[in-house]
PDB file of C-alpha atoms in Angstrom:
ATOM      1  CA  PHE S   1      25.663 114.883  48.358  1.00  0.00           C
ATOM      2  CA  LYS S   2      28.089 113.906  50.844  1.00  0.00           C
ATOM      3  CA  THR S   3      28.918 115.901  54.283  1.00  0.00           C
ATOM      4  CA  PRO S   4      31.985 116.658  55.609  1.00  0.00           C
ATOM      5  CA  PRO S   5      33.804 115.251  58.643  1.00  0.00           C
ATOM      6  CA  ALA S   6      33.957 116.744  62.064  1.00  0.00           C
ATOM      7  CA  GLY S   7      37.594 117.517  62.259  1.00  0.00           C
ATOM      8  CA  PRO S   8      40.354 115.483  63.555  1.00  0.00           C
ATOM      9  CA  ALA S   9      40.013 114.663  66.889  1.00  0.00           C
ATOM     10  CA  VAL S  10      44.004 115.544  68.787  1.00  0.00           C
ATOM     11  CA  VAL S  11      45.364 115.572  72.450  1.00  0.00           C
ATOM     12  CA  THR S  12      48.057 116.964  73.259  1.00  0.00           C
ATOM     13  CA  LYS S  13      51.207 114.697  74.749  1.00  0.00           C
ATOM     14  CA  ALA S  14      53.553 115.207  77.171  1.00  0.00           C
ATOM     15  CA  VAL S  15      57.147 115.771  75.536  1.00  0.00           C
ATOM     16  CA  SER S  16      60.205 113.793  75.947  1.00  0.00           C
ATOM     17  CA  SER S  17      64.055 113.907  74.566  1.00  0.00           C
ATOM     18  CA  VAL S  18      63.774 117.053  76.173  1.00  0.00           C
ATOM     19  CA  ALA S  19      67.638 118.335  76.270  1.00  0.00           C
ATOM     20  CA  VAL S  20      69.510 121.471  76.370  1.00  0.00           C
ATOM     21  CA  THR S  21      68.131 122.841  72.993  1.00  0.00           C
ATOM     22  CA  THR S  22      66.343 120.075  71.176  1.00  0.00           C
ATOM     23  CA  ALA S  23      62.626 118.286  71.970  1.00  0.00           C
ATOM     24  CA  THR S  24      59.896 116.394  70.692  1.00  0.00           C
ATOM     25  CA  LEU S  25      56.639 116.781  71.410  1.00  0.00           C
ATOM     26  CA  ASN S  26      54.096 114.423  71.171  1.00  0.00           C
ATOM     27  CA  ALA S  27      50.438 114.724  70.194  1.00  0.00           C
ATOM     28  CA  THR S  28      47.634 111.682  68.954  1.00  0.00           C
ATOM     29  CA  VAL S  29      45.109 112.494  66.135  1.00  0.00           C
ATOM     30  CA  ASN S  30      42.260 110.489  64.955  1.00  0.00           C
ATOM     31  CA  PRO S  31      41.551 111.675  61.135  1.00  0.00           C
ATOM     32  CA  ASP S  32      37.438 110.914  62.077  1.00  0.00           C
ATOM     33  CA  GLY S  33      37.470 108.976  59.001  1.00  0.00           C
ATOM     34  CA  GLY S  34      38.680 112.519  56.567  1.00  0.00           C
ATOM     35  CA  GLU S  35      41.789 112.648  55.005  1.00  0.00           C
ATOM     36  CA  VAL S  36      44.485 114.727  56.870  1.00  0.00           C
ATOM     37  CA  THR S  37      45.991 117.281  55.458  1.00  0.00           C
ATOM     38  CA  GLU S  38      48.179 119.244  57.724  1.00  0.00           C
ATOM     39  CA  CYS S  39      49.300 118.325  60.874  1.00  0.00           C
ATOM     40  CA  LYS S  40      51.582 120.514  62.930  1.00  0.00           C
ATOM     41  CA  LEU S  41      52.352 120.872  66.089  1.00  0.00           C
ATOM     42  CA  GLU S  42      52.912 124.721  67.203  1.00  0.00           C
ATOM     43  CA  TYR S  43      55.043 126.253  69.321  1.00  0.00           C
ATOM     44  CA  GLY S  44      57.213 128.449  71.900  1.00  0.00           C
ATOM     45  CA  THR S  45      57.974 130.175  74.700  1.00  0.00           C
ATOM     46  CA  THR S  46      54.315 131.547  75.209  1.00  0.00           C
ATOM     47  CA  THR S  47      51.056 130.614  74.392  1.00  0.00           C
ATOM     48  CA  ALA S  48      51.119 133.289  71.125  1.00  0.00           C
ATOM     49  CA  TYR S  49      53.281 129.711  70.401  1.00  0.00           C
ATOM     50  CA  GLY S  50      55.000 131.956  66.453  1.00  0.00           C
ATOM     51  CA  SER S  51      56.410 128.607  65.839  1.00  0.00           C
ATOM     52  CA  VAL S  52      55.829 125.433  63.450  1.00  0.00           C
ATOM     53  CA  ALA S  53      56.836 121.662  63.429  1.00  0.00           C
ATOM     54  CA  SER S  54      55.212 118.904  61.052  1.00  0.00           C
ATOM     55  CA  CYS S  55      53.942 116.045  62.301  1.00  0.00           C
ATOM     56  CA  THR S  56      57.620 113.797  61.553  1.00  0.00           C
ATOM     57  CA  SER S  57      54.248 110.991  59.856  1.00  0.00           C
ATOM     58  CA  SER S  58      50.706 112.029  58.457  1.00  0.00           C
ATOM     59  CA  PRO S  59      47.652 110.422  60.201  1.00  0.00           C
ATOM     60  CA  GLY S  60      46.478 109.113  57.748  1.00  0.00           C
ATOM     61  CA  SER S  61      42.111 109.404  57.310  1.00  0.00           C
ATOM     62  CA  GLY S  62      41.662 106.538  59.151  1.00  0.00           C
ATOM     63  CA  SER S  63      39.099 106.350  62.488  1.00  0.00           C
ATOM     64  CA  ALA S  64      41.665 105.328  65.546  1.00  0.00           C
ATOM     65  CA  ALA S  65      44.303 107.880  67.201  1.00  0.00           C
ATOM     66  CA  VAL S  66      47.282 108.220  65.593  1.00  0.00           C
ATOM     67  CA  ALA S  67      50.672 108.661  67.844  1.00  0.00           C
ATOM     68  CA  VAL S  68      52.564 111.616  65.895  1.00  0.00           C
ATOM     69  CA  SER S  69      55.972 113.615  66.834  1.00  0.00           C
ATOM     70  CA  ALA S  70      57.958 116.480  65.835  1.00  0.00           C
ATOM     71  CA  SER S  71      61.746 116.798  66.182  1.00  0.00           C
ATOM     72  CA  VAL S  72      63.085 120.278  67.530  1.00  0.00           C
ATOM     73  CA  THR S  73      66.011 122.174  67.555  1.00  0.00           C
ATOM     74  CA  GLY S  74      67.828 125.726  68.522  1.00  0.00           C
ATOM     75  CA  LEU S  75      65.975 125.964  71.375  1.00  0.00           C
ATOM     76  CA  THR S  76      67.050 128.212  74.157  1.00  0.00           C
ATOM     77  CA  ALA S  77      68.714 126.468  77.410  1.00  0.00           C
ATOM     78  CA  ASN S  78      66.424 126.643  80.991  1.00  0.00           C
ATOM     79  CA  THR S  79      63.472 127.928  79.016  1.00  0.00           C
ATOM     80  CA  THR S  80      60.441 127.608  79.262  1.00  0.00           C
ATOM     81  CA  TYR S  81      57.962 126.478  75.488  1.00  0.00           C
ATOM     82  CA  HIS S  82      53.929 125.858  75.324  1.00  0.00           C
ATOM     83  CA  PHE S  83      53.627 123.724  72.546  1.00  0.00           C
ATOM     84  CA  ARG S  84      49.776 122.757  71.378  1.00  0.00           C
ATOM     85  CA  ILE S  85      49.064 119.246  68.212  1.00  0.00           C
ATOM     86  CA  SER S  86      47.162 120.967  65.201  1.00  0.00           C
ATOM     87  CA  ALA S  87      45.483 119.227  62.662  1.00  0.00           C
ATOM     88  CA  THR S  88      43.383 119.751  59.521  1.00  0.00           C
ATOM     89  CA  ASN S  89      40.973 117.735  57.367  1.00  0.00           C
ATOM     90  CA  ALA S  90      38.348 118.391  54.880  1.00  0.00           C
ATOM     91  CA  GLY S  91      35.505 119.329  57.727  1.00  0.00           C
ATOM     92  CA  ALA S  92      37.851 121.931  60.155  1.00  0.00           C
ATOM     93  CA  THR S  93      41.125 122.269  61.889  1.00  0.00           C
ATOM     94  CA  SER S  94      41.181 120.944  65.206  1.00  0.00           C
ATOM     95  CA  LYS S  95      43.797 122.546  67.631  1.00  0.00           C
ATOM     96  CA  GLY S  96      45.209 120.679  70.937  1.00  0.00           C
ATOM     97  CA  THR S  97      45.200 121.741  74.222  1.00  0.00           C
ATOM     98  CA  ASP S  98      48.264 123.214  75.400  1.00  0.00           C
ATOM     99  CA  GLU S  99      51.249 121.482  76.878  1.00  0.00           C
ATOM    100  CA  ALA S 100      54.574 123.155  78.700  1.00  0.00           C
ATOM    101  CA  PHE S 101      58.064 121.551  78.909  1.00  0.00           C
ATOM    102  CA  THR S 102      61.803 123.435  79.994  1.00  0.00           C
ATOM    103  CA  THR S 103      64.174 122.832  78.291  1.00  0.00           C
ATOM    104  CA  LEU S 104      67.438 121.746  80.546  1.00  0.00           C
ATOM    105  CA  PRO S 105      69.914 124.336  81.264  1.00  0.00           C
ATOM    106  CA  ASN S 106      73.413 124.368  80.046  1.00  0.00           C
ATOM    107  CA  PRO S 107      76.618 122.581  82.053  1.00  0.00           C
ATOM    108  CA  PRO S 108      78.079 124.331  85.291  1.00  0.00           C
ATOM    109  CA  THR S 109      81.084 126.091  82.837  1.00  0.00           C
ATOM    110  CA  LEU S 110      84.241 124.724  84.447  1.00  0.00           C
ATOM    111  CA  GLU S 111      87.786 126.050  84.227  1.00  0.00           C
ATOM    112  CA  THR S 112      91.007 124.289  86.480  1.00  0.00           C
ATOM    113  CA  LYS S 113      93.466 126.156  88.301  1.00  0.00           C
ATOM    114  CA  ALA S 114      96.285 126.622  88.821  1.00  0.00           C
ATOM    115  CA  ALA S 115      97.558 124.323  92.220  1.00  0.00           C
ATOM    116  CA  SER S 116      98.342 126.509  95.247  1.00  0.00           C
ATOM    117  CA  SER S 117     100.614 125.776  98.788  1.00  0.00           C
ATOM    118  CA  VAL S 118     102.048 122.044  97.554  1.00  0.00           C
ATOM    119  CA  THR S 119     105.006 120.105 100.061  1.00  0.00           C
ATOM    120  CA  GLN S 120     105.837 117.283  99.969  1.00  0.00           C
ATOM    121  CA  GLY S 121     102.406 115.227 100.655  1.00  0.00           C
ATOM    122  CA  THR S 122      99.521 117.767 100.326  1.00  0.00           C
ATOM    123  CA  ALA S 123      98.804 120.699  97.871  1.00  0.00           C
ATOM    124  CA  THR S 124      95.406 122.518  97.551  1.00  0.00           C
ATOM    125  CA  VAL S 125      93.915 122.719  94.360  1.00  0.00           C
ATOM    126  CA  ASN S 126      91.043 125.246  92.791  1.00  0.00           C
ATOM    127  CA  ALA S 127      89.202 125.998  90.046  1.00  0.00           C
ATOM    128  CA  THR S 128      86.313 128.237  89.251  1.00  0.00           C
ATOM    129  CA  VAL S 129      82.733 127.192  88.522  1.00  0.00           C
ATOM    130  CA  ASN S 130      80.276 128.831  86.745  1.00  0.00           C
ATOM    131  CA  PRO S 131      76.856 126.689  87.745  1.00  0.00           C
ATOM    132  CA  ASN S 132      74.767 128.860  84.823  1.00  0.00           C
ATOM    133  CA  GLY S 133      71.945 129.617  86.963  1.00  0.00           C
ATOM    134  CA  VAL S 134      71.240 125.562  88.461  1.00  0.00           C
ATOM    135  CA  GLN S 135      72.624 124.539  91.674  1.00  0.00           C
ATOM    136  CA  VAL S 136      75.472 122.658  91.313  1.00  0.00           C
ATOM    137  CA  GLY S 137      74.563 119.182  92.965  1.00  0.00           C
ATOM    138  CA  LYS S 138      78.146 117.915  92.935  1.00  0.00           C
ATOM    139  CA  CYS S 139      81.447 119.634  92.442  1.00  0.00           C
ATOM    140  CA  GLU S 140      84.369 117.084  93.034  1.00  0.00           C
ATOM    141  CA  PHE S 141      88.656 117.166  91.683  1.00  0.00           C
ATOM    142  CA  GLU S 142      89.664 114.353  90.335  1.00  0.00           C
ATOM    143  CA  TYR S 143      93.447 113.576  90.957  1.00  0.00           C
ATOM    144  CA  GLY S 144      96.103 110.926  90.124  1.00  0.00           C
ATOM    145  CA  THR S 145      99.811 110.682  88.710  1.00  0.00           C
ATOM    146  CA  THR S 146      98.467 110.162  85.595  1.00  0.00           C
ATOM    147  CA  ASN S 147      95.449 112.121  83.242  1.00  0.00           C
ATOM    148  CA  VAL S 148      93.075 109.338  84.823  1.00  0.00           C
ATOM    149  CA  TYR S 149      93.581 110.118  87.638  1.00  0.00           C
ATOM    150  CA  GLY S 150      91.935 107.360  90.368  1.00  0.00           C
ATOM    151  CA  SER S 151      91.566 109.551  93.157  1.00  0.00           C
ATOM    152  CA  ILE S 152      88.520 112.024  94.018  1.00  0.00           C
ATOM    153  CA  ALA S 153      88.377 114.865  96.735  1.00  0.00           C
ATOM    154  CA  PRO S 154      84.943 117.209  97.146  1.00  0.00           C
ATOM    155  CA  CYS S 155      84.966 121.030  96.651  1.00  0.00           C
ATOM    156  CA  ALA S 156      85.496 122.330 100.104  1.00  0.00           C
ATOM    157  CA  SER S 157      82.048 124.376  99.490  1.00  0.00           C
ATOM    158  CA  LEU S 158      79.212 123.793  96.467  1.00  0.00           C
ATOM    159  CA  PRO S 159      78.949 126.551  94.101  1.00  0.00           C
ATOM    160  CA  GLY S 160      75.663 127.475  94.686  1.00  0.00           C
ATOM    161  CA  ALA S 161      73.526 127.976  91.793  1.00  0.00           C
ATOM    162  CA  GLY S 162      73.932 131.477  90.058  1.00  0.00           C
ATOM    163  CA  SER S 163      75.246 132.375  87.167  1.00  0.00           C
ATOM    164  CA  SER S 164      79.272 133.949  87.432  1.00  0.00           C
ATOM    165  CA  ALA S 165      82.486 131.708  88.060  1.00  0.00           C
ATOM    166  CA  VAL S 166      82.877 130.947  91.732  1.00  0.00           C
ATOM    167  CA  ALA S 167      86.577 129.848  92.813  1.00  0.00           C
ATOM    168  CA  VAL S 168      86.545 126.594  94.297  1.00  0.00           C
ATOM    169  CA  SER S 169      88.857 123.969  95.985  1.00  0.00           C
ATOM    170  CA  ALA S 170      89.813 121.055  97.797  1.00  0.00           C
ATOM    171  CA  SER S 171      92.705 119.964 100.241  1.00  0.00           C
ATOM    172  CA  LEU S 172      95.060 117.121  98.703  1.00  0.00           C
ATOM    173  CA  THR S 173      96.701 114.765 100.989  1.00  0.00           C
ATOM    174  CA  GLY S 174      99.061 111.563 101.922  1.00  0.00           C
ATOM    175  CA  LEU S 175     101.123 112.985  98.008  1.00  0.00           C
ATOM    176  CA  THR S 176     104.215 111.621  97.626  1.00  0.00           C
ATOM    177  CA  ALA S 177     106.907 113.842  97.726  1.00  0.00           C
ATOM    178  CA  ASN S 178     108.675 115.242  93.970  1.00  0.00           C
ATOM    179  CA  THR S 179     105.677 113.393  92.469  1.00  0.00           C
ATOM    180  CA  THR S 180     104.387 115.210  89.264  1.00  0.00           C
ATOM    181  CA  TYR S 181     100.151 115.055  89.176  1.00  0.00           C
ATOM    182  CA  HIS S 182      97.570 115.962  87.380  1.00  0.00           C
ATOM    183  CA  PHE S 183      94.092 116.467  88.709  1.00  0.00           C
ATOM    184  CA  ARG S 184      91.149 118.710  87.117  1.00  0.00           C
ATOM    185  CA  ILE S 185      87.366 120.234  87.786  1.00  0.00           C
ATOM    186  CA  SER S 186      84.142 118.020  87.678  1.00  0.00           C
ATOM    187  CA  ALA S 187      80.433 119.143  88.809  1.00  0.00           C
ATOM    188  CA  THR S 188      77.736 118.144  88.018  1.00  0.00           C
ATOM    189  CA  SER S 189      73.440 119.961  87.385  1.00  0.00           C
ATOM    190  CA  THR S 190      70.551 119.113  85.856  1.00  0.00           C
ATOM    191  CA  GLY S 191      72.094 120.026  83.164  1.00  0.00           C
ATOM    192  CA  GLY S 192      74.640 117.652  82.876  1.00  0.00           C
ATOM    193  CA  THR S 193      78.684 117.449  83.905  1.00  0.00           C
ATOM    194  CA  SER S 194      81.647 119.185  83.073  1.00  0.00           C
ATOM    195  CA  LYS S 195      84.986 117.991  83.639  1.00  0.00           C
ATOM    196  CA  GLY S 196      87.248 121.098  83.231  1.00  0.00           C
ATOM    197  CA  SER S 197      91.040 121.018  81.879  1.00  0.00           C
ATOM    198  CA  ASP S 198      94.044 118.889  82.272  1.00  0.00           C
ATOM    199  CA  VAL S 199      96.688 120.995  85.436  1.00  0.00           C
ATOM    200  CA  ALA S 200      99.365 119.226  86.777  1.00  0.00           C
ATOM    201  CA  PHE S 201     101.616 119.665  89.591  1.00  0.00           C
ATOM    202  CA  THR S 202     105.237 118.219  91.015  1.00  0.00           C
ATOM    203  CA  THR S 203     104.617 118.162  95.148  1.00  0.00           C
ATOM    204  CA  LEU S 204     108.300 119.230  96.796  1.00  0.00           C
ATOM    205  CA  PRO S 205     110.546 117.300  97.338  1.00  0.00           C
ATOM    206  CA  ASP S 206     112.429 116.157 101.060  1.00  0.00           C
ATOM    207  CA  PRO S 207     114.952 118.083 102.011  1.00  0.00           C
ATOM    208  CA  PRO S 208     118.016 116.886 101.591  1.00  0.00           C
ATOM    209  CA  THR S 209     119.755 114.346 104.191  1.00  0.00           C
ATOM    210  CA  VAL S 210     123.364 114.662 105.220  1.00  0.00           C
ATOM    211  CA  ALA S 211     125.925 114.351 107.261  1.00  0.00           C
ATOM    212  CA  THR S 212     128.933 115.683 108.644  1.00  0.00           C
ATOM    213  CA  ALA S 213     132.048 113.932 108.238  1.00  0.00           C
ATOM    214  CA  ALA S 214     134.893 114.055 110.228  1.00  0.00           C
ATOM    215  CA  ALA S 215     138.087 116.776 108.911  1.00  0.00           C
ATOM    216  CA  SER S 216     140.659 115.517 107.252  1.00  0.00           C
ATOM    217  CA  SER S 217     144.586 116.616 105.674  1.00  0.00           C
ATOM    218  CA  LEU S 218     144.925 119.165 109.245  1.00  0.00           C
ATOM    219  CA  SER S 219     147.704 121.443 109.420  1.00  0.00           C
ATOM    220  CA  GLU S 220     148.550 124.948 110.914  1.00  0.00           C
ATOM    221  CA  THR S 221     146.419 126.711 109.577  1.00  0.00           C
ATOM    222  CA  THR S 222     144.751 124.500 106.497  1.00  0.00           C
ATOM    223  CA  VAL S 223     141.693 122.082 106.565  1.00  0.00           C
ATOM    224  CA  THR S 224     139.559 120.118 104.550  1.00  0.00           C
ATOM    225  CA  LEU S 225     136.138 119.096 105.821  1.00  0.00           C
ATOM    226  CA  ASN S 226     134.362 117.134 104.479  1.00  0.00           C
ATOM    227  CA  ALA S 227     130.321 115.620 104.264  1.00  0.00           C
ATOM    228  CA  SER S 228     127.911 114.041 102.441  1.00  0.00           C
ATOM    229  CA  VAL S 229     124.683 115.000 100.710  1.00  0.00           C
ATOM    230  CA  ASN S 230     121.521 112.796  99.354  1.00  0.00           C
ATOM    231  CA  PRO S 231     119.719 115.839  97.356  1.00  0.00           C
ATOM    232  CA  ASN S 232     116.676 113.439  97.480  1.00  0.00           C
ATOM    233  CA  GLY S 233     115.389 113.950  93.557  1.00  0.00           C
ATOM    234  CA  GLY S 234     115.791 117.948  94.198  1.00  0.00           C
ATOM    235  CA  GLU S 235     118.278 120.656  92.864  1.00  0.00           C
ATOM    236  CA  LEU S 236     119.883 121.831  95.579  1.00  0.00           C
ATOM    237  CA  SER S 237     119.661 125.848  96.018  1.00  0.00           C
ATOM    238  CA  ARG S 238     122.841 125.924  98.200  1.00  0.00           C
ATOM    239  CA  CYS S 239     125.461 122.895  99.562  1.00  0.00           C
ATOM    240  CA  SER S 240     128.137 124.671 101.947  1.00  0.00           C
ATOM    241  CA  LEU S 241     130.782 123.587 104.538  1.00  0.00           C
ATOM    242  CA  GLU S 242     129.676 126.082 107.670  1.00  0.00           C
ATOM    243  CA  TYR S 243     132.954 126.577 110.388  1.00  0.00           C
ATOM    244  CA  GLY S 244     134.676 128.919 112.870  1.00  0.00           C
ATOM    245  CA  THR S 245     135.341 128.988 116.778  1.00  0.00           C
ATOM    246  CA  THR S 246     132.176 128.534 117.444  1.00  0.00           C
ATOM    247  CA  SER S 247     128.810 126.579 116.885  1.00  0.00           C
ATOM    248  CA  SER S 248     127.715 129.465 115.923  1.00  0.00           C
ATOM    249  CA  TYR S 249     129.910 129.274 112.380  1.00  0.00           C
ATOM    250  CA  GLY S 250     130.795 132.517 111.280  1.00  0.00           C
ATOM    251  CA  SER S 251     132.212 131.125 107.801  1.00  0.00           C
ATOM    252  CA  SER S 252     131.496 128.815 105.246  1.00  0.00           C
ATOM    253  CA  ALA S 253     133.354 127.250 101.732  1.00  0.00           C
ATOM    254  CA  PRO S 254     131.229 125.331  99.049  1.00  0.00           C
ATOM    255  CA  CYS S 255     130.426 122.336  98.314  1.00  0.00           C
ATOM    256  CA  THR S 256     132.970 120.223  96.283  1.00  0.00           C
ATOM    257  CA  PRO S 257     131.962 118.871  93.999  1.00  0.00           C
ATOM    258  CA  SER S 258     127.786 119.862  93.911  1.00  0.00           C
ATOM    259  CA  PRO S 259     125.657 116.961  94.752  1.00  0.00           C
ATOM    260  CA  GLY S 260     123.466 118.244  91.578  1.00  0.00           C
ATOM    261  CA  SER S 261     119.851 116.088  92.248  1.00  0.00           C
ATOM    262  CA  GLY S 262     120.399 112.982  92.688  1.00  0.00           C
ATOM    263  CA  SER S 263     118.594 110.484  94.873  1.00  0.00           C
ATOM    264  CA  ALA S 264     122.158 108.906  96.444  1.00  0.00           C
ATOM    265  CA  PRO S 265     124.260 109.948  98.910  1.00  0.00           C
ATOM    266  CA  LEU S 266     127.581 111.939  97.496  1.00  0.00           C
ATOM    267  CA  GLY S 267     130.861 112.595  99.377  1.00  0.00           C
ATOM    268  CA  VAL S 268     131.557 116.141  99.611  1.00  0.00           C
ATOM    269  CA  SER S 269     133.995 118.722 100.896  1.00  0.00           C
ATOM    270  CA  ALA S 270     135.717 122.026 100.875  1.00  0.00           C
ATOM    271  CA  SER S 271     139.179 122.682 101.561  1.00  0.00           C
ATOM    272  CA  VAL S 272     139.826 125.881 104.061  1.00  0.00           C
ATOM    273  CA  SER S 273     142.208 127.601 104.646  1.00  0.00           C
ATOM    274  CA  GLY S 274     143.602 130.984 107.144  1.00  0.00           C
ATOM    275  CA  LEU S 275     142.978 128.910 110.215  1.00  0.00           C
ATOM    276  CA  THR S 276     144.639 130.011 113.285  1.00  0.00           C
ATOM    277  CA  ALA S 277     147.121 127.634 114.512  1.00  0.00           C
ATOM    278  CA  ASP S 278     146.531 125.297 117.732  1.00  0.00           C
ATOM    279  CA  THR S 279     142.907 126.447 117.500  1.00  0.00           C
ATOM    280  CA  THR S 280     139.404 124.237 117.483  1.00  0.00           C
ATOM    281  CA  TYR S 281     137.303 124.593 114.654  1.00  0.00           C
ATOM    282  CA  HIS S 282     133.140 123.299 114.674  1.00  0.00           C
ATOM    283  CA  PHE S 283     131.959 122.956 111.031  1.00  0.00           C
ATOM    284  CA  ARG S 284     128.838 121.461 109.625  1.00  0.00           C
ATOM    285  CA  ILE S 285     127.701 120.861 106.310  1.00  0.00           C
ATOM    286  CA  SER S 286     124.559 122.779 105.285  1.00  0.00           C
ATOM    287  CA  ALA S 287     122.260 122.570 102.362  1.00  0.00           C
ATOM    288  CA  ALA S 288     118.719 123.271 100.754  1.00  0.00           C
ATOM    289  CA  ASN S 289     116.251 122.450  98.315  1.00  0.00           C
ATOM    290  CA  GLU S 290     112.968 123.402  96.821  1.00  0.00           C
ATOM    291  CA  GLY S 291     111.962 121.502  99.741  1.00  0.00           C
ATOM    292  CA  GLY S 292     113.838 122.569 102.470  1.00  0.00           C
ATOM    293  CA  THR S 293     117.286 123.277 104.692  1.00  0.00           C
ATOM    294  CA  SER S 294     118.999 120.566 106.234  1.00  0.00           C
ATOM    295  CA  ASN S 295     121.565 120.800 108.639  1.00  0.00           C
ATOM    296  CA  GLY S 296     124.355 118.335 109.544  1.00  0.00           C
ATOM    297  CA  SER S 297     125.754 117.355 113.167  1.00  0.00           C
ATOM    298  CA  ASP S 298     128.210 119.798 114.891  1.00  0.00           C
ATOM    299  CA  GLU S 299     131.582 118.539 114.536  1.00  0.00           C
ATOM    300  CA  THR S 300     135.518 120.075 115.398  1.00  0.00           C
ATOM    301  CA  PHE S 301     138.549 119.360 115.285  1.00  0.00           C
TER     302      PHE S 301
END
């Protein structure tokens, strides 16, 4: 007769390739000369395990330690798991020591929000960051004139390690007037790096550039008021020639033609009537776009 072999000599090894929901469990098995009929890695959130994964290859029947492993999936993020090796030959079943590992947390959950406080050269970019229970080590906004970005501004404060959305922002300076910028939020924790969706905003145009010109076609009760207006790329919301018997004016006439939203000076005028003979009048050009209001110098006739 032949005595049965001793149970396999097993050693539970450190886990590898740990991710948010997956990991590779490792061990060694020495069959001690007896064919291993079952090789598995038991795992679960307690030392009672509850789940098993077969070894990816059989250790055979040799007399030397053979490395074995099992890739497990469907794990829960940021959770501690226990595991051990279990191997059986004709002699007995051997179980390894307990080892533990913790899956990676989910990366931060991000939402890029609309920009605020936009001026000609500055803006505040906004977002929310949910750390998903893990400290966020890096939080920044990527921005630029295309969605390739190219510039970075750190969040004014880190969102911490909570499990709810936290508002974050960054102040941008040195921007170019009347220019469209793209931006998105980017945040990193031990769970990985997340990037938010692309959001765009357009800086305000410079206020119109205006110049009051000399009056023309002067008569006892009528005159043509003249000026030039450069909208500086912003659609004008108002363009008028203000006039009156003092520099407080009090009356106005719309510009003809409308200067539109171009980027070059355009001559404008207004014909006014009902004036008083032999009287000095003051006038000036006034124009406004989204970037502000500009008033020309005071002229008289």
